[in-house]
PDB file of C-alpha atoms in Angstrom:
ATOM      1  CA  UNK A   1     -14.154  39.559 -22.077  1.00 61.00           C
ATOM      2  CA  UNK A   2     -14.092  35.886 -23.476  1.00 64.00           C
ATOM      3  CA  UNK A   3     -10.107  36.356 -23.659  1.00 58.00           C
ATOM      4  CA  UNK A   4      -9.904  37.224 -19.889  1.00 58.00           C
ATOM      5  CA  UNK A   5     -11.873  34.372 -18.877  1.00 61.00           C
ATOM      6  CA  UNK A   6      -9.763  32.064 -21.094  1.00 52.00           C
ATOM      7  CA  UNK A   7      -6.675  33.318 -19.784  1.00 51.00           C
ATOM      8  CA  UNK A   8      -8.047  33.042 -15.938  1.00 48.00           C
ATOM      9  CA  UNK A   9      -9.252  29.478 -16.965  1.00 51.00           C
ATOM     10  CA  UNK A  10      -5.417  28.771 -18.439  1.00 45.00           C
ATOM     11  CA  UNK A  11      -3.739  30.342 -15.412  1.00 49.00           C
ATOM     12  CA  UNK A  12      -5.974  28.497 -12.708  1.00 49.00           C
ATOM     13  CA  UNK A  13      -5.260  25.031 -14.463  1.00 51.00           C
ATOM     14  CA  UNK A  14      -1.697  25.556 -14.535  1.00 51.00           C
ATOM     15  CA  UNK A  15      -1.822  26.520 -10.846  1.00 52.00           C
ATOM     16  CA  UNK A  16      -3.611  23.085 -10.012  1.00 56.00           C
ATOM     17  CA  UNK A  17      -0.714  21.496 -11.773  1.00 57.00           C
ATOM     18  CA  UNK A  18       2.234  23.047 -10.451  1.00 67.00           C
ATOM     19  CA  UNK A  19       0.214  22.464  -7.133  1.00 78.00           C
ATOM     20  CA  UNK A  20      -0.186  18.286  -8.005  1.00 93.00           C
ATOM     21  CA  UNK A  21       3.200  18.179  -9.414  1.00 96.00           C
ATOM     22  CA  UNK A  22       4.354  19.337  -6.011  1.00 97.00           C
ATOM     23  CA  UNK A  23       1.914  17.152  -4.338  1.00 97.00           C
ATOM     24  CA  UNK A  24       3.821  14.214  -6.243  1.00 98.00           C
ATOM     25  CA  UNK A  25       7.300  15.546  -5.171  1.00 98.00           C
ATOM     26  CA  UNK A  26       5.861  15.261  -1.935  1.00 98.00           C
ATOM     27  CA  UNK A  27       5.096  12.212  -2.020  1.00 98.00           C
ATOM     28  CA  UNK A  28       8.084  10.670  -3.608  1.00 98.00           C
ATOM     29  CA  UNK A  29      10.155  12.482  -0.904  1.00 97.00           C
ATOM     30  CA  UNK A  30       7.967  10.698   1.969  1.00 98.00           C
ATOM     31  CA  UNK A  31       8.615   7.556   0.214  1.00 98.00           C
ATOM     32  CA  UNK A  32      12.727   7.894   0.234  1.00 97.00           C
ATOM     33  CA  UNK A  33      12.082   8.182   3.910  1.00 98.00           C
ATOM     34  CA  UNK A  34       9.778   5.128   4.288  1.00 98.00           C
ATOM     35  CA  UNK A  35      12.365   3.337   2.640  1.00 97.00           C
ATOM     36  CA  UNK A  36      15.204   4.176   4.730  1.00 97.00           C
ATOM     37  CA  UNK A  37      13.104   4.221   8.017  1.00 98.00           C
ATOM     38  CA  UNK A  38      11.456   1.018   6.820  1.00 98.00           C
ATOM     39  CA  UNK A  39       8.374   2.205   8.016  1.00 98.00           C
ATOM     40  CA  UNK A  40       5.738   0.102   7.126  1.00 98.00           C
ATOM     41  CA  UNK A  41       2.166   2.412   7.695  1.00 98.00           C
ATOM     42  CA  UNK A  42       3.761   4.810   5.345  1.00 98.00           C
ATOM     43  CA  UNK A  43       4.883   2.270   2.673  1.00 98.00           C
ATOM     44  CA  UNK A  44       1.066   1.015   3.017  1.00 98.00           C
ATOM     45  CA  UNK A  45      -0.110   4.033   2.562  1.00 97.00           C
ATOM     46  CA  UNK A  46       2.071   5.142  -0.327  1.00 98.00           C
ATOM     47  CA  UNK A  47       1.902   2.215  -2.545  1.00 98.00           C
ATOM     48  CA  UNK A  48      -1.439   1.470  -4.677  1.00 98.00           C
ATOM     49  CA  UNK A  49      -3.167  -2.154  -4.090  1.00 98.00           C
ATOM     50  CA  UNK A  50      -2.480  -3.070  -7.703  1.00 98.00           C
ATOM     51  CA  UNK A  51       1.558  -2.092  -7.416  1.00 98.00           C
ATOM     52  CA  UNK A  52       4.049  -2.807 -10.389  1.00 98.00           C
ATOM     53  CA  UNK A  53       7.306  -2.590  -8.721  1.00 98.00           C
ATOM     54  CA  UNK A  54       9.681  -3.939 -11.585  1.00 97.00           C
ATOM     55  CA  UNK A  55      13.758  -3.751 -10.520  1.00 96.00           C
ATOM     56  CA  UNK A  56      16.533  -3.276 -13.160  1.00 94.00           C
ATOM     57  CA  UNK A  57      17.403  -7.511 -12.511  1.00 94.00           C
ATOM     58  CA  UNK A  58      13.420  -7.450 -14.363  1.00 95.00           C
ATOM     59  CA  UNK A  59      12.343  -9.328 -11.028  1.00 96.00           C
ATOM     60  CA  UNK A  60       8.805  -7.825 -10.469  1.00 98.00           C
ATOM     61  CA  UNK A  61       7.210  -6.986  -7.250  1.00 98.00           C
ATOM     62  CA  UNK A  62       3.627  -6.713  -5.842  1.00 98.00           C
ATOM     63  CA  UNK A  63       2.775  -3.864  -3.325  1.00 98.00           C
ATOM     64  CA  UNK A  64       3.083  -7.240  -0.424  1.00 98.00           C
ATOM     65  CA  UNK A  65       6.595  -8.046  -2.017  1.00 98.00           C
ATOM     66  CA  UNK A  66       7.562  -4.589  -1.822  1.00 98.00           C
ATOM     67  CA  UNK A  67       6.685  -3.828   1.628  1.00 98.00           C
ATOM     68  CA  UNK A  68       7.843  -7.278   3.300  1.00 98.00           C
ATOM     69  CA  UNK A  69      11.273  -6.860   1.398  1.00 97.00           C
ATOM     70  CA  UNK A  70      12.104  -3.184   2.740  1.00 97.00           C
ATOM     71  CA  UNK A  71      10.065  -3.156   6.328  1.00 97.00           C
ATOM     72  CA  UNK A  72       9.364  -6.918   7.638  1.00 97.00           C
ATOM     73  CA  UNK A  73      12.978  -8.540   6.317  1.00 96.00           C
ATOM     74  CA  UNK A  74      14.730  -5.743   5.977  1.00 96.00           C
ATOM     75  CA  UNK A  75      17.443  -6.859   3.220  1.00 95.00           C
ATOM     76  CA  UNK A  76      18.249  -4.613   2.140  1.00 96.00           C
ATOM     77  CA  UNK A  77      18.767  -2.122   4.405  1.00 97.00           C
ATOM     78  CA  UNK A  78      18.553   1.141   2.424  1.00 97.00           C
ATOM     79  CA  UNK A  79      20.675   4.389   3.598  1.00 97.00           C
ATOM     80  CA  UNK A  80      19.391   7.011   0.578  1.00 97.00           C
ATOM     81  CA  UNK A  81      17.186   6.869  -2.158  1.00 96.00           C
ATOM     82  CA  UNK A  82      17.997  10.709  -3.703  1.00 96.00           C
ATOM     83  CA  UNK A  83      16.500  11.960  -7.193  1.00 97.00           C
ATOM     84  CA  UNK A  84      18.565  13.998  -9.419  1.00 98.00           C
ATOM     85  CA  UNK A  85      17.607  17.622  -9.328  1.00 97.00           C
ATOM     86  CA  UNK A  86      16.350  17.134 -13.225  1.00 98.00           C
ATOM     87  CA  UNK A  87      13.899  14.805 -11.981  1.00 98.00           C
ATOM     88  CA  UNK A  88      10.597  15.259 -14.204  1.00 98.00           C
ATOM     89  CA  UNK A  89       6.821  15.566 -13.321  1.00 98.00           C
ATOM     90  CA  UNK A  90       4.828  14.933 -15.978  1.00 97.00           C
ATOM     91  CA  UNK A  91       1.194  15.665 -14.925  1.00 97.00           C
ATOM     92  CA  UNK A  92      -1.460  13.346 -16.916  1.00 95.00           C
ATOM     93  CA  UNK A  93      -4.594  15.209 -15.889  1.00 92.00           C
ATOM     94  CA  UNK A  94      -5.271  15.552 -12.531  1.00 92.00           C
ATOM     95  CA  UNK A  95      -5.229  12.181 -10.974  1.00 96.00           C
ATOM     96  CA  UNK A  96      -1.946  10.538 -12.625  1.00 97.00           C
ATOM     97  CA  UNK A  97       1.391  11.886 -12.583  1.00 98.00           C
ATOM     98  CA  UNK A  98       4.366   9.772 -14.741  1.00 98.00           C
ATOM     99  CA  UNK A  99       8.000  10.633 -12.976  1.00 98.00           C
ATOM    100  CA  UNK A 100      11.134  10.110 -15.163  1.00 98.00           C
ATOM    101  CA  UNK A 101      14.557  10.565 -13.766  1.00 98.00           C
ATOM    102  CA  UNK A 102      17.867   9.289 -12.737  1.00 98.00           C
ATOM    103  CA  UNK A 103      18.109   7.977  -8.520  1.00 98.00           C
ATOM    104  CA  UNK A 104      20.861   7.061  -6.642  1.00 98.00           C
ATOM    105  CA  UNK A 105      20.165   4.416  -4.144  1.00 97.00           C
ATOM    106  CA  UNK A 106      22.372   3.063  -1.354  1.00 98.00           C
ATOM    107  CA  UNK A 107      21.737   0.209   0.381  1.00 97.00           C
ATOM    108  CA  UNK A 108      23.530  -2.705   1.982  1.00 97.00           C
ATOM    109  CA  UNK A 109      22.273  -6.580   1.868  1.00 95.00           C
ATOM    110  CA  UNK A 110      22.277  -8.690   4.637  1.00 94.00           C
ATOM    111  CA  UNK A 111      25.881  -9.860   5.352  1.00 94.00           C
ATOM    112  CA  UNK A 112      26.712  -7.857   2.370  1.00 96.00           C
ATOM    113  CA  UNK A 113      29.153  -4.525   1.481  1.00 97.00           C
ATOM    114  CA  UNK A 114      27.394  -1.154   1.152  1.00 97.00           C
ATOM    115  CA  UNK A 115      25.956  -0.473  -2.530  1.00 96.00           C
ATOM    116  CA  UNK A 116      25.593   2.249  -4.546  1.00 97.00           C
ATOM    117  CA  UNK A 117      23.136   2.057  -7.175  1.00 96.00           C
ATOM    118  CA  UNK A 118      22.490   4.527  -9.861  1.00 98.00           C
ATOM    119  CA  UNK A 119      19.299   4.056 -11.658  1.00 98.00           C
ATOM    120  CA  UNK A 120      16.559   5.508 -14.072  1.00 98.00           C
ATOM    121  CA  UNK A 121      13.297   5.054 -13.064  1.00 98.00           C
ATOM    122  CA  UNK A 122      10.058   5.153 -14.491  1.00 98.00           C
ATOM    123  CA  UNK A 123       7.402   5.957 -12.394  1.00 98.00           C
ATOM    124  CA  UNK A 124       3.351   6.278 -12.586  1.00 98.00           C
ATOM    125  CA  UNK A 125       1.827   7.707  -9.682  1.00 98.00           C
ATOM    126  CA  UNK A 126      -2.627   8.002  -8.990  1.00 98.00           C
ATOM    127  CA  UNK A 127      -4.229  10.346  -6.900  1.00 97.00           C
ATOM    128  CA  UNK A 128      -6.932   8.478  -5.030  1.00 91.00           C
ATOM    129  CA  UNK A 129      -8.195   8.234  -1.386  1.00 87.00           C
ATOM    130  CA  UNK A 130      -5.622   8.960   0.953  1.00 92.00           C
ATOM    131  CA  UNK A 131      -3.295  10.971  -1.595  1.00 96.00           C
ATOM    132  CA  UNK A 132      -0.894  10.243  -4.243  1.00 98.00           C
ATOM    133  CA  UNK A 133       0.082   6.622  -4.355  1.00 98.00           C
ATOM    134  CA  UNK A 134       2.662   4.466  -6.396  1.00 98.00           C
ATOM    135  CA  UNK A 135       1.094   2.703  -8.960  1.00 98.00           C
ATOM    136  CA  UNK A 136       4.264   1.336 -11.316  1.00 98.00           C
ATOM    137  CA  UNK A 137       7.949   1.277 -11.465  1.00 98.00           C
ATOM    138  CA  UNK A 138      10.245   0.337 -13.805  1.00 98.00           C
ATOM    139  CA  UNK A 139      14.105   0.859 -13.554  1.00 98.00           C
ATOM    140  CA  UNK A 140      17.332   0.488 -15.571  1.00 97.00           C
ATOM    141  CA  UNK A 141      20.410   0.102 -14.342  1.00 97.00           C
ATOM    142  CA  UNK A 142      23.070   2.946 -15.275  1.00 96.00           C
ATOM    143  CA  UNK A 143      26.777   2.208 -16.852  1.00 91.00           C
TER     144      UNK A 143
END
């Protein structure tokens, strides 16, 4: 009898997981589209108060920095922000979720040529009011 339970126990907690880690997936997909759309409620709502945004250049970003850059001055302009399919959810419990994986971002500057970026990012992401949020970011430029 204590076995069943155990195993019920094990099998609901790895159902709330799978559950949050799509939750997070979710999230990170809305967020490619705030980006591109430059929609600034969603970036708002997506990105925590406390936001470390750090680019691959190791010029860091606050959650203001971030939004005025992609929605209020728009320069970039960003066409795609697409994860690679190996893209991992690591679920820390079930508030806190750390992403690892390789992005390709396009964009194009102000008076600039179109870019294609290919990146691995770091990312932590908190469940608090309102959903899952971006709390950190760290990226490296690939060769």
């Amino acid at each position: 009898m204590r076995l069943a339970t155990f195993a019920l126990l094990l099998a609901a907690a790895a159902g709330r997981a799978a559950a949050s880690e799509q939750e997070v997936r979710a999230a990170m997909a809305d967020f490619s589209k705030a980006m591109v759309s430059a929609d600034k409620a969603a970036l708002e709502r997506l990105l925590d108060d406390k936001l470390v945004y750090s680019h691959s250049n190791a010029k860091l970003e606050s959650k203001a920095d971030v939004i005025r850059v992609i929605a209020v001055e728009k320069n970039p302009v960003y066409q795609a922000l697409e994860y690679a399919p190996d893209t991992q959810v690591l679920m820390h419990g079930p508030g806190t979720a750390v992403v690892r994986g390789n992005v390709t971002v396009k964009n194009t500057p102000k008076g600039g040529a179109p870019t294609t970026l290919q990146l691995n990012v770091l990312q932590v992401w908190v469940k608090g009011k309102g959903g899952w949020k971006r709390a950190a970011r760290q990226s490296t430029r690939l060769p």
